[in-house]
Amino acid sequence: MAEKNPSSKIKSESKKIAEKILKLINVNAIVNVESQDDLIKINIDGEDLGLLIGYRGENIESFQLLLGIIINKTLELAQWRPVLVDVGGWRQQREEALRILVNKEIENISAGQTSVELPPMPPAQRRSVHLLVGEHEGLTSESAGEGENRHVVIKKTG
């Protein structure tokens, strides 16, 4: 299958692959797939999806990586298509929680603190925090720590 895969073919094959993996790990869920521009979005809904989300979202990131590799290799696309997986709306809820946390800490910096350290989080969440902080003038962010203790520090610039 070369690049000539229509969007519906990409969606149906991606759905089949996701459903097959979920079946292998005994997770009963509904899979919906959207293909937007160069992105394949896979939404998984059902009950007891905690296994797929994991501690601090680590399993969802691993599942997303695995699905991305399998889908791209199976479809043999000429150009790699990123795959974004959301499980039970977790990613969207986490983005909103991060936005609230960052805004709260920015208020603390505005009230006189020179810097704040956020709790440890996975790379994708740290990246989101850096993007959120980047929307505010006079602030910068950097990742600090090692391994599971890696976190974001938000600071005033200058």
C-alpha positions as a printed NumPy array, in Angstrom:
array([[  0.   ,   0.   ,   0.   ],
       [  1.672,   3.205,  -1.099],
       [  0.777,   6.82 ,  -0.29 ],
       [ -2.462,   6.524,  -2.323],
       [ -4.407,   5.369,   0.765],
       [ -7.583,   7.388,   1.074],
       [ -8.407,   8.807,   4.486],
       [-11.148,   6.211,   5.013],
       [ -8.645,   3.371,   4.46 ],
       [ -6.234,   4.9  ,   6.991],
       [ -9.073,   5.286,   9.495],
       [-10.416,   1.755,   9.068],
       [ -6.979,   0.092,   9.233],
       [ -5.966,   2.194,  12.26 ],
       [ -9.189,   1.219,  14.005],
       [ -8.631,  -2.49 ,  13.276],
       [ -5.077,  -2.339,  14.634],
       [ -6.12 ,  -0.513,  17.816],
       [ -9.011,  -2.923,  18.415],
       [ -6.757,  -5.938,  17.895],
       [ -4.212,  -4.697,  20.448],
       [ -6.958,  -3.871,  22.956],
       [ -8.383,  -7.368,  22.515],
       [ -4.942,  -8.899,  23.118],
       [ -4.69 ,  -7.123,  26.484],
       [ -8.321,  -7.911,  27.394],
       [ -9.567,  -4.319,  27.297],
       [-13.161,  -3.934,  26.12 ],
       [-13.483,  -0.482,  24.577],
       [-14.943,   1.497,  21.699],
       [-12.405,   2.901,  19.235],
       [-13.06 ,   5.977,  17.098],
       [-10.494,   7.232,  14.596],
       [-10.201,  10.607,  12.874],
       [ -7.676,  11.437,  10.185],
       [ -6.95 ,  15.168,  10.101],
       [ -4.276,  16.606,   7.818],
       [ -1.218,  14.509,   8.673],
       [ -2.49 ,  13.396,  12.112],
       [ -4.284,  10.173,  13.041],
       [ -6.384,  10.712,  16.197],
       [ -7.542,   7.625,  18.065],
       [-10.127,   8.014,  20.823],
       [-10.751,   5.046,  23.092],
       [-13.785,   4.944,  25.381],
       [-15.106,   2.365,  27.774],
       [-15.016,   1.317,  31.408],
       [-11.984,   0.438,  33.522],
       [ -9.492,   2.145,  31.216],
       [ -7.025,   2.895,  34.015],
       [ -4.661,   0.228,  32.679],
       [ -4.353,   2.145,  29.405],
       [ -3.793,   5.487,  31.138],
       [ -1.352,   4.327,  33.805],
       [  0.41 ,   6.322,  36.497],
       [  0.706,   9.98 ,  35.417],
       [ -0.328,   8.993,  31.89 ],
       [  2.766,   6.916,  31.221],
       [  0.878,   3.961,  29.722],
       [ -1.108,   6.15 ,  27.332],
       [  2.168,   7.594,  26.002],
       [  3.634,   4.105,  25.523],
       [  0.427,   2.83 ,  23.908],
       [  0.451,   5.838,  21.57 ],
       [  4.064,   5.158,  20.558],
       [  3.329,   1.469,  19.946],
       [  0.205,   2.215,  17.894],
       [  2.041,   4.853,  15.882],
       [  4.804,   2.448,  14.908],
       [  2.439,  -0.417,  14.055],
       [  0.022,   1.763,  12.069],
       [  2.736,   3.488,  10.052],
       [  4.585,   0.226,   9.315],
       [  1.371,  -1.635,   8.409],
       [  0.026,   1.082,   6.098],
       [  3.432,   1.604,   4.454],
       [  2.796,   5.311,   4.02 ],
       [  5.38 ,   7.335,   2.102],
       [  5.382,   9.909,   4.91 ],
       [  5.225,   9.099,   8.636],
       [  1.876,  10.126,  10.162],
       [  1.843,  11.003,  13.87 ],
       [ -0.731,   9.176,  15.984],
       [ -2.445,  10.862,  18.941],
       [ -4.278,   8.609,  21.394],
       [ -6.802,   9.766,  23.997],
       [ -8.34 ,   7.344,  26.465],
       [-11.669,   8.25 ,  28.041],
       [-10.972,  11.961,  27.493],
       [ -7.962,  11.735,  29.843],
       [ -5.595,  13.729,  27.621],
       [ -8.075,  16.582,  27.279],
       [ -8.765,  16.605,  31.039],
       [ -5.031,  16.557,  31.79 ],
       [ -4.4  ,  19.485,  29.426],
       [ -7.053,  21.516,  31.259],
       [ -5.608,  20.548,  34.664],
       [ -2.124,  21.598,  33.484],
       [ -3.51 ,  24.912,  32.212],
       [ -5.107,  25.582,  35.62 ],
       [ -1.898,  24.608,  37.463],
       [  0.309,  26.784,  35.251],
       [ -2.02 ,  29.797,  35.584],
       [ -2.077,  29.385,  39.381],
       [  1.719,  29.246,  39.552],
       [  2.024,  32.242,  37.223],
       [ -0.175,  34.163,  39.676],
       [  2.217,  33.139,  42.48 ],
       [  5.135,  34.515,  40.468],
       [  3.192,  37.73 ,  39.818],
       [  2.633,  37.989,  43.587],
       [  6.376,  38.063,  44.256],
       [  7.857,  34.601,  43.918],
       [ 10.832,  34.466,  41.55 ],
       [ 10.335,  30.842,  40.511],
       [  8.119,  27.814,  41.109],
       [  8.757,  24.099,  40.657],
       [  5.94 ,  21.97 ,  39.301],
       [  5.542,  18.309,  40.291],
       [  7.292,  15.626,  38.208],
       [  5.532,  14.76 ,  34.946],
       [  6.128,  12.824,  31.717],
       [  7.761,  14.51 ,  28.689],
       [  4.53 ,  15.248,  26.779],
       [  3.061,  17.06 ,  29.784],
       [  6.277,  19.033,  30.36 ],
       [  6.177,  20.059,  26.697],
       [  2.597,  21.307,  27.174],
       [  3.681,  23.333,  30.212],
       [  6.554,  24.91 ,  28.247],
       [  4.093,  25.916,  25.513],
       [  1.661,  27.392,  28.062],
       [  4.415,  29.377,  29.803],
       [  5.652,  30.592,  26.409],
       [  2.339,  32.429,  25.958],
       [  3.268,  34.777,  28.844],
       [  5.778,  37.614,  28.512],
       [  8.381,  37.951,  31.23 ],
       [  8.401,  34.238,  32.044],
       [ 10.518,  31.291,  31.023],
       [ 10.446,  27.598,  31.818],
       [ 12.996,  24.832,  31.903],
       [ 12.988,  21.151,  32.739],
       [ 15.042,  20.034,  35.731],
       [ 15.734,  16.784,  37.54 ],
       [ 16.383,  13.279,  36.281],
       [ 14.238,  10.304,  35.328],
       [ 10.892,  10.076,  37.09 ],
       [ 11.717,  13.227,  39.073],
       [ 12.029,  15.399,  35.95 ],
       [  9.845,  18.478,  36.362],
       [  9.359,  22.028,  35.078],
       [ 10.616,  25.179,  36.774],
       [  8.856,  28.437,  35.845],
       [ 10.892,  31.637,  36.37 ],
       [ 10.729,  35.358,  35.792],
       [ 13.014,  36.517,  32.997],
       [ 15.553,  39.26 ,  33.49 ]])
